[in-house]
Amino acid sequence: MNLVDLCNKVKRLRVFETSLGILALTLCIIYYFFWLDYRVVTKRARLPLVNQRVFWLSFDAKGDKLGAEKTEFLSDFHCGCDVFDGDWVWDRSYPLYQSKDCRFLDQGFRCSENGRPDFFYTKWRWQPRHCNLPRFNGRIMLEKLRNKRVVFAGDSIGRNQWESLLCLLSLAIPNTSSIYEVNGNPITKHKGFLVFKFDDYNCTVEYFRAPFLVLQSRPPPVDAPKNMKTTLKLDQMDRTSPQWRNADLLVLNTGHWWNYEKTIRGGCYFQEGSNLKTNMSIDNAYKRALETVFQWIHSEVNTTKTQVFFRTYAPVHFRGGTWRTGGTCHKETLPQLGSSLVPKQTWTRYNIFINALSDYASSSEKSKEIQILNISNMSSRRKDGHSSLYYLGHEAGPVPLHRQDCSHWCLPGVPDSWNDILYAMFLKREMIRNSNVSSFSAQV
């Protein structure tokens, strides 16, 4: 049934109240809008009147149709396409997996199983403005990772992305019993690390919990103030960092714990060498820690062997408060244009990172050592993608309104798109590396 037939049926209804007729017509149009693949709409129809949200979902910011011809990211060896400049587009083929079919997810990320009634948040795909990303193919990535290690190190948002990658890769494995945690640990939230092995490829995909990336030390120095319980040693890497550095693919993130609640309020202060920095601001401490991480990459990681990615800060979307003061996001079911709901600290964290990276990568040599997964802006539009009320499990049901989680993301969901980009950038780097090797061999 096309839109014209649908509207004709509405016209034949005996609607006695004008308002009811308008309501019926509106509902029909909304139904039709979500039933169609938006890309097909933009290719086959010119809609004379569309509101701002529909226009944004269907077209890019310049008014060009999203279906317009684009280069393929992997064939563009000049790297002219910024994959982080784009829009969220409706894709009827998404999601690529269902949470009930992936045994590598924490209960807290299984929003649909935990009672979330809508599903639109699973249907959005990130579309760069000037090129097309390759569709994620777990078999191809696993083949590239044969006999190799993938390591994620960071906070629980990093874990969000790590679990997404486990699910995406497991799609390529018919017998998922060949994927297992090497120490027999369950995939539940805990301190420490988890290592999942894909036996068919002799590949491991690992997660190390290190929310600050630098060392959190207990107990504090003997002469520390009484309210000081721990210190962050800003000039030393996390104690598990020796286990990261030999990875073949290393994905780092930090930022969500660099706030008053996770540091000073809990008695965690800053330290450099033997000097306590009781008056150092959190922002300055964060910048100093980033400098330590960048220097560690330069001096300790063989970036010829290891692809190093640093993922930028993932925005939170608490409306009407923070996570401690009753902020909410449970009524959000669609992406938005712009990022007005994102707290200003999101861009503060982002700018501190960008400035620290710019200072570090002033030389062309260092600038090639780290690839940036710059997901802050694209994720700022996804106020609909968080766990909100649905993170305790189906039996427990939705949590009280004042206990919402507007930081972590539902899976399937937004972190899958981060991994789509990670996959594309990983393959591009492999192609360039192999091309250089082939060129060198030909010259020899």
Tab-separated table of C-alpha atoms in Angstrom:
chain	number	residue	atom	x	y	z
A	1	MET	CA	0.000	0.000	0.000
A	2	ASN	CA	1.449	3.380	-1.025
A	3	LEU	CA	0.991	6.704	0.751
A	4	VAL	CA	-1.775	7.885	-1.631
A	5	ASP	CA	-3.898	4.759	-1.028
A	6	LEU	CA	-3.383	5.118	2.693
A	7	CYS	CA	-4.535	8.730	2.703
A	8	ASN	CA	-7.584	7.910	0.538
A	9	LYS	CA	-8.676	5.349	3.104
A	10	VAL	CA	-8.379	7.966	5.798
A	11	LYS	CA	-10.539	10.351	3.747
A	12	ARG	CA	-13.329	7.764	3.523
A	13	LEU	CA	-13.507	7.488	7.298
A	14	ARG	CA	-16.517	9.168	8.868
A	15	VAL	CA	-14.667	11.484	11.123
A	16	PHE	CA	-17.080	13.782	12.919
A	17	GLU	CA	-14.490	15.911	14.650
A	18	THR	CA	-11.871	17.783	12.678
A	19	SER	CA	-9.296	17.196	15.408
A	20	LEU	CA	-9.870	13.445	15.252
A	21	GLY	CA	-9.413	13.486	11.488
A	22	ILE	CA	-6.160	15.345	11.790
A	23	LEU	CA	-5.019	12.899	14.481
A	24	ALA	CA	-5.868	9.900	12.294
A	25	LEU	CA	-4.038	11.340	9.305
A	26	THR	CA	-1.005	12.174	11.476
A	27	LEU	CA	-0.856	8.638	12.866
A	28	CYS	CA	-1.005	7.184	9.356
A	29	ILE	CA	1.849	9.380	8.174
A	30	ILE	CA	3.948	8.500	11.237
A	31	TYR	CA	3.311	4.803	10.645
A	32	TYR	CA	4.285	5.127	7.005
A	33	PHE	CA	7.409	7.114	7.884
A	34	PHE	CA	8.787	4.415	10.188
A	35	TRP	CA	7.708	1.563	7.938
A	36	LEU	CA	9.776	2.764	5.002
A	37	ASP	CA	13.510	2.674	4.585
A	38	TYR	CA	14.334	6.386	4.611
A	39	ARG	CA	16.979	5.964	1.979
A	40	VAL	CA	14.363	4.646	-0.433
A	41	VAL	CA	12.172	7.646	0.347
A	42	THR	CA	14.945	10.089	-0.406
A	43	LYS	CA	15.799	8.326	-3.652
A	44	ARG	CA	12.273	7.927	-5.037
A	45	ALA	CA	10.299	10.860	-3.756
A	46	ARG	CA	10.554	14.585	-3.450
A	47	LEU	CA	8.616	15.659	-0.385
A	48	PRO	CA	7.534	19.277	-0.769
A	49	LEU	CA	6.977	19.893	2.924
A	50	VAL	CA	9.003	18.245	5.645
A	51	ASN	CA	9.734	19.420	9.128
A	52	GLN	CA	13.274	20.040	10.336
A	53	ARG	CA	13.700	16.657	11.975
A	54	VAL	CA	12.495	14.704	8.930
A	55	PHE	CA	14.684	16.870	6.686
A	56	TRP	CA	17.729	16.104	8.820
A	57	LEU	CA	17.029	12.381	8.862
A	58	SER	CA	16.594	12.220	5.106
A	59	PHE	CA	19.174	14.651	3.780
A	60	ASP	CA	22.594	15.911	4.663
A	61	ALA	CA	23.183	19.440	5.953
A	62	LYS	CA	23.801	20.852	2.464
A	63	GLY	CA	20.518	19.557	1.106
A	64	ASP	CA	22.118	16.752	-0.901
A	65	LYS	CA	20.337	13.466	-0.813
A	66	LEU	CA	22.017	10.845	1.307
A	67	GLY	CA	21.628	8.438	-1.576
A	68	ALA	CA	23.902	10.605	-3.744
A	69	GLU	CA	26.986	8.881	-5.086
A	70	LYS	CA	29.863	8.759	-2.614
A	71	THR	CA	33.353	7.349	-2.691
A	72	GLU	CA	34.074	4.113	-0.878
A	73	PHE	CA	36.178	4.753	2.207
A	74	LEU	CA	38.438	1.748	1.649
A	75	SER	CA	39.187	2.713	-1.961
A	76	ASP	CA	40.134	6.283	-1.033
A	77	PHE	CA	43.835	5.885	-0.325
A	78	HIS	CA	44.233	9.650	-0.062
A	79	CYS	CA	42.116	9.529	3.123
A	80	GLY	CA	40.147	12.576	2.032
A	81	CYS	CA	36.915	11.540	3.746
A	82	ASP	CA	36.217	12.550	7.337
A	83	VAL	CA	34.160	9.591	8.544
A	84	PHE	CA	33.044	11.530	11.634
A	85	ASP	CA	31.304	14.194	9.557
A	86	GLY	CA	27.902	12.805	8.682
A	87	ASP	CA	24.387	11.963	9.822
A	88	TRP	CA	22.381	9.187	11.405
A	89	VAL	CA	20.239	7.491	8.769
A	90	TRP	CA	17.469	4.964	9.171
A	91	ASP	CA	18.515	1.506	7.980
A	92	ARG	CA	15.866	-1.178	7.942
A	93	SER	CA	18.549	-3.911	7.925
A	94	TYR	CA	19.766	-2.832	11.376
A	95	PRO	CA	20.525	-3.979	14.007
A	96	LEU	CA	23.136	-6.496	12.909
A	97	TYR	CA	22.390	-8.692	15.952
A	98	GLN	CA	19.848	-9.047	18.753
A	99	SER	CA	20.889	-8.945	22.400
A	100	LYS	CA	19.108	-12.237	23.101
A	101	ASP	CA	21.342	-13.914	20.531
A	102	CYS	CA	24.624	-12.627	21.986
A	103	ARG	CA	25.859	-14.192	25.216
A	104	PHE	CA	28.684	-11.662	25.559
A	105	LEU	CA	26.633	-8.814	27.027
A	106	ASP	CA	26.208	-7.557	30.554
A	107	GLN	CA	22.613	-7.597	31.686
A	108	GLY	CA	22.737	-3.827	32.041
A	109	PHE	CA	23.174	-3.310	28.293
A	110	ARG	CA	20.293	-5.617	27.254
A	111	CYS	CA	17.694	-2.857	27.150
A	112	SER	CA	15.072	-4.654	25.035
A	113	GLU	CA	15.262	-7.745	27.237
A	114	ASN	CA	15.070	-5.516	30.316
A	115	GLY	CA	11.734	-4.119	29.218
A	116	ARG	CA	12.470	-1.167	26.953
A	117	PRO	CA	9.329	-1.015	24.787
A	118	ASP	CA	10.631	0.900	21.728
A	119	PHE	CA	13.156	-0.338	19.194
A	120	PHE	CA	13.834	2.669	16.955
A	121	TYR	CA	17.179	3.302	18.679
A	122	THR	CA	18.533	0.100	17.081
A	123	LYS	CA	17.720	1.165	13.514
A	124	TRP	CA	20.103	4.066	12.979
A	125	ARG	CA	23.309	3.739	10.995
A	126	TRP	CA	26.064	6.354	10.834
A	127	GLN	CA	26.539	7.668	7.303
A	128	PRO	CA	29.598	9.839	6.570
A	129	ARG	CA	28.783	12.810	4.367
A	130	HIS	CA	31.330	12.168	1.624
A	131	CYS	CA	32.004	8.423	1.603
A	132	ASN	CA	30.513	5.039	2.416
A	133	LEU	CA	31.770	2.860	5.230
A	134	PRO	CA	32.169	-0.859	4.542
A	135	ARG	CA	29.504	-2.990	6.178
A	136	PHE	CA	30.923	-4.730	9.226
A	137	ASN	CA	32.073	-8.257	8.357
A	138	GLY	CA	33.207	-10.279	11.352
A	139	ARG	CA	34.800	-12.990	9.220
A	140	ILE	CA	37.042	-10.495	7.414
A	141	MET	CA	38.076	-8.800	10.644
A	142	LEU	CA	38.803	-12.078	12.403
A	143	GLU	CA	40.886	-13.239	9.469
A	144	LYS	CA	42.926	-10.035	9.744
A	145	LEU	CA	43.232	-10.676	13.495
A	146	ARG	CA	44.287	-14.312	13.219
A	147	ASN	CA	46.947	-15.066	15.870
A	148	LYS	CA	46.621	-11.499	17.195
A	149	ARG	CA	45.363	-9.563	20.224
A	150	VAL	CA	42.751	-6.824	20.506
A	151	VAL	CA	42.861	-4.864	23.773
A	152	PHE	CA	40.391	-2.311	25.130
A	153	ALA	CA	41.556	-0.363	28.177
A	154	GLY	CA	39.497	2.295	29.907
A	155	ASP	CA	36.243	2.847	31.760
A	156	SER	CA	32.853	1.125	31.553
A	157	ILE	CA	31.926	3.024	28.380
A	158	GLY	CA	34.964	1.364	26.843
A	159	ARG	CA	33.553	-1.906	28.094
A	160	ASN	CA	30.291	-0.980	26.338
A	161	GLN	CA	32.219	-0.793	23.048
A	162	TRP	CA	34.214	-3.949	23.791
A	163	GLU	CA	31.056	-6.004	24.329
A	164	SER	CA	29.583	-4.596	21.129
A	165	LEU	CA	32.648	-5.807	19.221
A	166	LEU	CA	32.381	-9.264	20.798
A	167	CYS	CA	28.795	-9.541	19.552
A	168	LEU	CA	29.650	-8.282	16.063
A	169	LEU	CA	32.599	-10.657	15.702
A	170	SER	CA	30.653	-13.630	17.073
A	171	LEU	CA	28.237	-13.341	14.123
A	172	ALA	CA	30.968	-14.950	12.018
A	173	ILE	CA	31.282	-17.987	14.311
A	174	PRO	CA	28.626	-20.713	13.795
A	175	ASN	CA	29.630	-22.500	16.995
A	176	THR	CA	29.952	-19.787	19.636
A	177	SER	CA	31.118	-22.332	22.216
A	178	SER	CA	34.521	-21.901	20.545
A	179	ILE	CA	34.535	-18.379	22.022
A	180	TYR	CA	35.357	-18.423	25.729
A	181	GLU	CA	36.919	-16.431	28.570
A	182	VAL	CA	40.368	-17.896	29.051
A	183	ASN	CA	40.175	-17.844	32.861
A	184	GLY	CA	36.615	-19.126	33.026
A	185	ASN	CA	35.243	-15.826	34.323
A	186	PRO	CA	31.642	-14.810	33.563
A	187	ILE	CA	31.032	-11.613	31.634
A	188	THR	CA	29.738	-9.625	34.571
A	189	LYS	CA	30.834	-6.264	35.870
A	190	HIS	CA	33.863	-6.636	38.087
A	191	LYS	CA	37.258	-5.120	38.685
A	192	GLY	CA	40.173	-6.465	36.706
A	193	PHE	CA	40.236	-7.797	33.173
A	194	LEU	CA	38.544	-10.286	30.857
A	195	VAL	CA	40.098	-12.114	27.902
A	196	PHE	CA	37.841	-13.784	25.336
A	197	LYS	CA	39.472	-16.123	22.875
A	198	PHE	CA	38.138	-16.875	19.399
A	199	ASP	CA	39.592	-20.351	19.167
A	200	ASP	CA	39.052	-20.797	15.424
A	201	TYR	CA	41.323	-17.812	14.758
A	202	ASN	CA	43.627	-18.030	17.790
A	203	CYS	CA	42.643	-14.436	18.488
A	204	THR	CA	41.839	-12.732	21.787
A	205	VAL	CA	39.609	-9.708	22.410
A	206	GLU	CA	40.454	-8.315	25.837
A	207	TYR	CA	39.172	-5.685	28.249
A	208	PHE	CA	41.186	-4.076	31.055
A	209	ARG	CA	39.358	-1.930	33.564
A	210	ALA	CA	41.415	1.255	33.924
A	211	PRO	CA	39.021	4.207	34.172
A	212	PHE	CA	41.807	6.777	34.611
A	213	LEU	CA	44.474	4.993	32.499
A	214	VAL	CA	47.018	6.280	35.042
A	215	LEU	CA	47.780	4.583	38.358
A	216	GLN	CA	45.339	4.825	41.258
A	217	SER	CA	47.374	4.179	44.381
A	218	ARG	CA	46.241	2.801	47.756
A	219	PRO	CA	46.988	3.708	50.478
A	220	PRO	CA	48.019	7.361	50.067
A	221	PRO	CA	51.379	8.637	51.368
A	222	VAL	CA	51.909	8.561	55.137
A	223	ASP	CA	51.841	12.357	55.430
A	224	ALA	CA	48.582	12.697	53.459
A	225	PRO	CA	45.582	14.590	54.904
A	226	LYS	CA	43.028	12.477	56.756
A	227	ASN	CA	40.374	12.901	54.082
A	228	MET	CA	42.712	11.504	51.400
A	229	LYS	CA	42.013	7.811	50.723
A	230	THR	CA	43.732	7.284	47.375
A	231	THR	CA	45.861	9.229	44.912
A	232	LEU	CA	46.046	9.270	41.148
A	233	LYS	CA	49.701	9.171	40.166
A	234	LEU	CA	49.499	11.363	37.112
A	235	ASP	CA	52.994	10.479	35.914
A	236	GLN	CA	52.558	6.687	36.060
A	237	MET	CA	50.479	4.379	33.882
A	238	ASP	CA	47.939	1.932	35.276
A	239	ARG	CA	49.523	-1.180	36.731
A	240	THR	CA	48.024	-3.364	33.963
A	241	SER	CA	49.513	-1.263	31.136
A	242	PRO	CA	52.408	-3.693	30.469
A	243	GLN	CA	49.720	-6.142	29.321
A	244	TRP	CA	48.317	-3.659	26.794
A	245	ARG	CA	51.406	-2.551	24.986
A	246	ASN	CA	52.004	-5.663	22.878
A	247	ALA	CA	48.475	-5.792	21.504
A	248	ASP	CA	48.018	-5.674	17.735
A	249	LEU	CA	44.975	-3.428	18.063
A	250	LEU	CA	44.745	-1.194	21.144
A	251	VAL	CA	41.677	0.945	21.913
A	252	LEU	CA	41.991	3.408	24.803
A	253	ASN	CA	39.487	5.743	26.440
A	254	THR	CA	39.119	7.807	29.580
A	255	GLY	CA	37.101	10.810	30.722
A	256	HIS	CA	33.967	9.708	32.563
A	257	TRP	CA	35.725	9.336	35.910
A	258	TRP	CA	37.493	12.683	35.685
A	259	ASN	CA	34.905	14.543	37.749
A	260	TYR	CA	34.385	15.681	41.327
A	261	GLU	CA	32.207	12.710	42.278
A	262	LYS	CA	34.753	10.092	41.230
A	263	THR	CA	37.795	11.890	42.595
A	264	ILE	CA	37.809	14.520	45.349
A	265	ARG	CA	34.383	13.719	46.802
A	266	GLY	CA	35.574	10.135	47.382
A	267	GLY	CA	38.909	11.197	48.826
A	268	CYS	CA	40.916	10.650	45.645
A	269	TYR	CA	43.498	13.382	45.028
A	270	PHE	CA	46.427	13.844	42.652
A	271	GLN	CA	50.117	13.113	42.908
A	272	GLU	CA	53.240	13.550	40.758
A	273	GLY	CA	56.338	11.784	41.956
A	274	SER	CA	56.297	12.170	45.744
A	275	ASN	CA	54.461	15.489	45.567
A	276	LEU	CA	50.789	15.636	46.541
A	277	LYS	CA	48.792	18.061	44.389
A	278	THR	CA	45.953	18.859	46.773
A	279	ASN	CA	45.117	22.108	45.006
A	280	MET	CA	45.323	20.840	41.433
A	281	SER	CA	42.089	21.179	39.469
A	282	ILE	CA	40.471	18.086	37.977
A	283	ASP	CA	40.811	19.516	34.470
A	284	ASN	CA	44.537	20.084	34.886
A	285	ALA	CA	44.957	16.611	36.360
A	286	TYR	CA	43.090	15.115	33.397
A	287	LYS	CA	45.359	16.944	30.948
A	288	ARG	CA	48.473	15.827	32.820
A	289	ALA	CA	47.271	12.206	32.769
A	290	LEU	CA	46.658	12.392	29.015
A	291	GLU	CA	50.191	13.657	28.519
A	292	THR	CA	51.455	10.619	30.424
A	293	VAL	CA	49.374	8.274	28.236
A	294	PHE	CA	50.595	9.880	25.006
A	295	GLN	CA	54.207	9.717	26.128
A	296	TRP	CA	53.752	6.054	27.118
A	297	ILE	CA	52.467	5.274	23.627
A	298	HIS	CA	55.470	7.014	22.105
A	299	SER	CA	58.083	5.328	24.289
A	300	GLU	CA	56.588	1.926	25.136
A	301	VAL	CA	54.346	0.894	22.226
A	302	ASN	CA	55.688	-0.288	18.887
A	303	THR	CA	53.201	1.554	16.681
A	304	THR	CA	54.613	-0.163	13.598
A	305	LYS	CA	53.126	-3.378	14.985
A	306	THR	CA	50.279	-1.984	17.099
A	307	GLN	CA	47.405	0.081	15.735
A	308	VAL	CA	46.580	2.496	18.557
A	309	PHE	CA	43.135	4.114	18.718
A	310	PHE	CA	42.006	6.643	21.299
A	311	ARG	CA	38.240	7.073	21.528
A	312	THR	CA	37.027	10.536	22.506
A	313	TYR	CA	34.560	11.282	25.296
A	314	ALA	CA	31.099	9.744	24.861
A	315	PRO	CA	28.397	12.287	25.819
A	316	VAL	CA	25.815	11.761	28.546
A	317	HIS	CA	22.221	12.959	28.114
A	318	PHE	CA	20.713	13.650	31.531
A	319	ARG	CA	17.786	16.056	31.264
A	320	GLY	CA	16.743	18.035	34.340
A	321	GLY	CA	19.654	17.000	36.534
A	322	THR	CA	22.679	14.726	36.801
A	323	TRP	CA	22.948	11.038	37.639
A	324	ARG	CA	22.874	11.992	41.326
A	325	THR	CA	20.092	14.572	41.136
A	326	GLY	CA	17.314	12.854	39.204
A	327	GLY	CA	18.358	13.504	35.598
A	328	THR	CA	16.334	11.546	33.033
A	329	CYS	CA	16.433	10.350	29.417
A	330	HIS	CA	13.773	7.609	29.402
A	331	LYS	CA	11.338	9.524	27.176
A	332	GLU	CA	13.869	9.935	24.382
A	333	THR	CA	13.086	7.657	21.436
A	334	LEU	CA	14.617	9.500	18.456
A	335	PRO	CA	17.935	11.157	17.658
A	336	GLN	CA	18.075	14.919	17.632
A	337	LEU	CA	19.477	17.662	15.470
A	338	GLY	CA	22.324	19.381	17.277
A	339	SER	CA	23.521	18.676	20.797
A	340	SER	CA	21.648	21.066	23.066
A	341	LEU	CA	20.955	18.380	25.678
A	342	VAL	CA	24.623	17.550	26.166
A	343	PRO	CA	26.120	19.050	29.358
A	344	LYS	CA	28.909	21.561	28.861
A	345	GLN	CA	31.399	19.258	30.612
A	346	THR	CA	31.178	16.980	27.573
A	347	TRP	CA	32.851	19.609	25.417
A	348	THR	CA	35.188	20.599	28.253
A	349	ARG	CA	36.495	17.021	28.407
A	350	TYR	CA	36.623	16.861	24.612
A	351	ASN	CA	38.557	20.118	24.282
A	352	ILE	CA	41.056	19.159	26.984
A	353	PHE	CA	41.751	15.949	25.082
A	354	ILE	CA	42.081	17.669	21.695
A	355	ASN	CA	44.385	20.362	23.094
A	356	ALA	CA	46.580	17.814	24.878
A	357	LEU	CA	46.784	15.709	21.721
A	358	SER	CA	47.610	18.760	19.608
A	359	ASP	CA	50.444	19.721	21.943
A	360	TYR	CA	51.799	16.180	21.830
A	361	ALA	CA	51.453	15.549	18.104
A	362	SER	CA	53.221	18.720	17.023
A	363	SER	CA	55.700	16.621	15.055
A	364	SER	CA	54.535	14.658	12.009
A	365	GLU	CA	56.156	11.512	13.407
A	366	LYS	CA	54.109	11.527	16.608
A	367	SER	CA	50.905	12.474	14.805
A	368	LYS	CA	50.939	9.098	13.053
A	369	GLU	CA	51.176	7.074	16.261
A	370	ILE	CA	47.570	7.505	17.420
A	371	GLN	CA	44.355	7.263	15.439
A	372	ILE	CA	41.406	9.156	16.922
A	373	LEU	CA	37.928	7.632	17.139
A	374	ASN	CA	36.294	11.038	17.289
A	375	ILE	CA	32.798	9.909	18.290
A	376	SER	CA	31.802	12.823	20.562
A	377	ASN	CA	29.817	14.870	18.058
A	378	MET	CA	28.070	11.951	16.355
A	379	SER	CA	27.091	10.454	19.718
A	380	SER	CA	25.893	13.787	21.094
A	381	ARG	CA	22.839	13.467	18.823
A	382	ARG	CA	21.854	10.070	20.234
A	383	LYS	CA	19.930	11.053	23.338
A	384	ASP	CA	17.706	8.054	22.575
A	385	GLY	CA	20.423	5.430	22.896
A	386	HIS	CA	20.987	5.090	26.656
A	387	SER	CA	19.981	2.361	29.086
A	388	SER	CA	17.816	4.864	31.038
A	389	LEU	CA	15.362	2.769	33.140
A	390	TYR	CA	16.243	-0.566	31.605
A	391	TYR	CA	19.444	-1.937	33.089
A	392	LEU	CA	18.518	-4.209	36.016
A	393	GLY	CA	17.057	-7.199	34.189
A	394	HIS	CA	13.599	-8.285	33.053
A	395	GLU	CA	12.486	-9.644	36.417
A	396	ALA	CA	13.513	-6.509	38.297
A	397	GLY	CA	11.758	-4.280	35.776
A	398	PRO	CA	12.418	-0.579	35.153
A	399	VAL	CA	14.284	1.286	37.871
A	400	PRO	CA	12.765	4.305	39.690
A	401	LEU	CA	12.816	7.500	37.653
A	402	HIS	CA	15.504	9.104	39.815
A	403	ARG	CA	17.980	6.242	39.207
A	404	GLN	CA	18.333	6.444	35.439
A	405	ASP	CA	21.466	5.607	33.484
A	406	CYS	CA	21.945	8.184	30.733
A	407	SER	CA	25.661	7.434	30.366
A	408	HIS	CA	25.877	3.812	29.224
A	409	TRP	CA	24.402	2.682	25.935
A	410	CYS	CA	21.926	-0.008	24.984
A	411	LEU	CA	23.221	-2.883	22.851
A	412	PRO	CA	22.627	-3.275	20.033
A	413	GLY	CA	22.930	0.474	19.599
A	414	VAL	CA	25.290	3.417	19.306
A	415	PRO	CA	28.592	1.623	20.195
A	416	ASP	CA	28.023	-0.664	17.194
A	417	SER	CA	28.524	2.395	14.987
A	418	TRP	CA	31.741	3.231	16.822
A	419	ASN	CA	32.902	-0.255	15.895
A	420	ASP	CA	31.758	0.184	12.293
A	421	ILE	CA	34.204	3.082	12.100
A	422	LEU	CA	36.890	1.184	14.023
A	423	TYR	CA	36.502	-1.681	11.537
A	424	ALA	CA	36.815	0.666	8.542
A	425	MET	CA	39.872	2.475	9.937
A	426	PHE	CA	41.503	-0.828	10.928
A	427	LEU	CA	41.029	-2.251	7.421
A	428	LYS	CA	42.276	0.973	5.790
A	429	ARG	CA	45.454	0.906	7.879
A	430	GLU	CA	46.005	-2.770	7.027
A	431	MET	CA	45.525	-2.071	3.310
A	432	ILE	CA	47.971	0.851	3.368
A	433	ARG	CA	50.494	-1.176	5.346
A	434	ASN	CA	50.268	-4.110	2.935
A	435	SER	CA	50.492	-1.762	-0.036
A	436	ASN	CA	53.677	-0.225	1.344
A	437	VAL	CA	55.152	-3.665	1.941
A	438	SER	CA	54.290	-4.719	-1.619
A	439	SER	CA	55.829	-1.546	-3.046
A	440	PHE	CA	59.007	-2.094	-1.026
A	441	SER	CA	59.217	-5.737	-2.154
A	442	ALA	CA	58.784	-4.701	-5.784
A	443	GLN	CA	61.618	-2.179	-5.472
A	444	VAL	CA	63.887	-4.789	-3.900
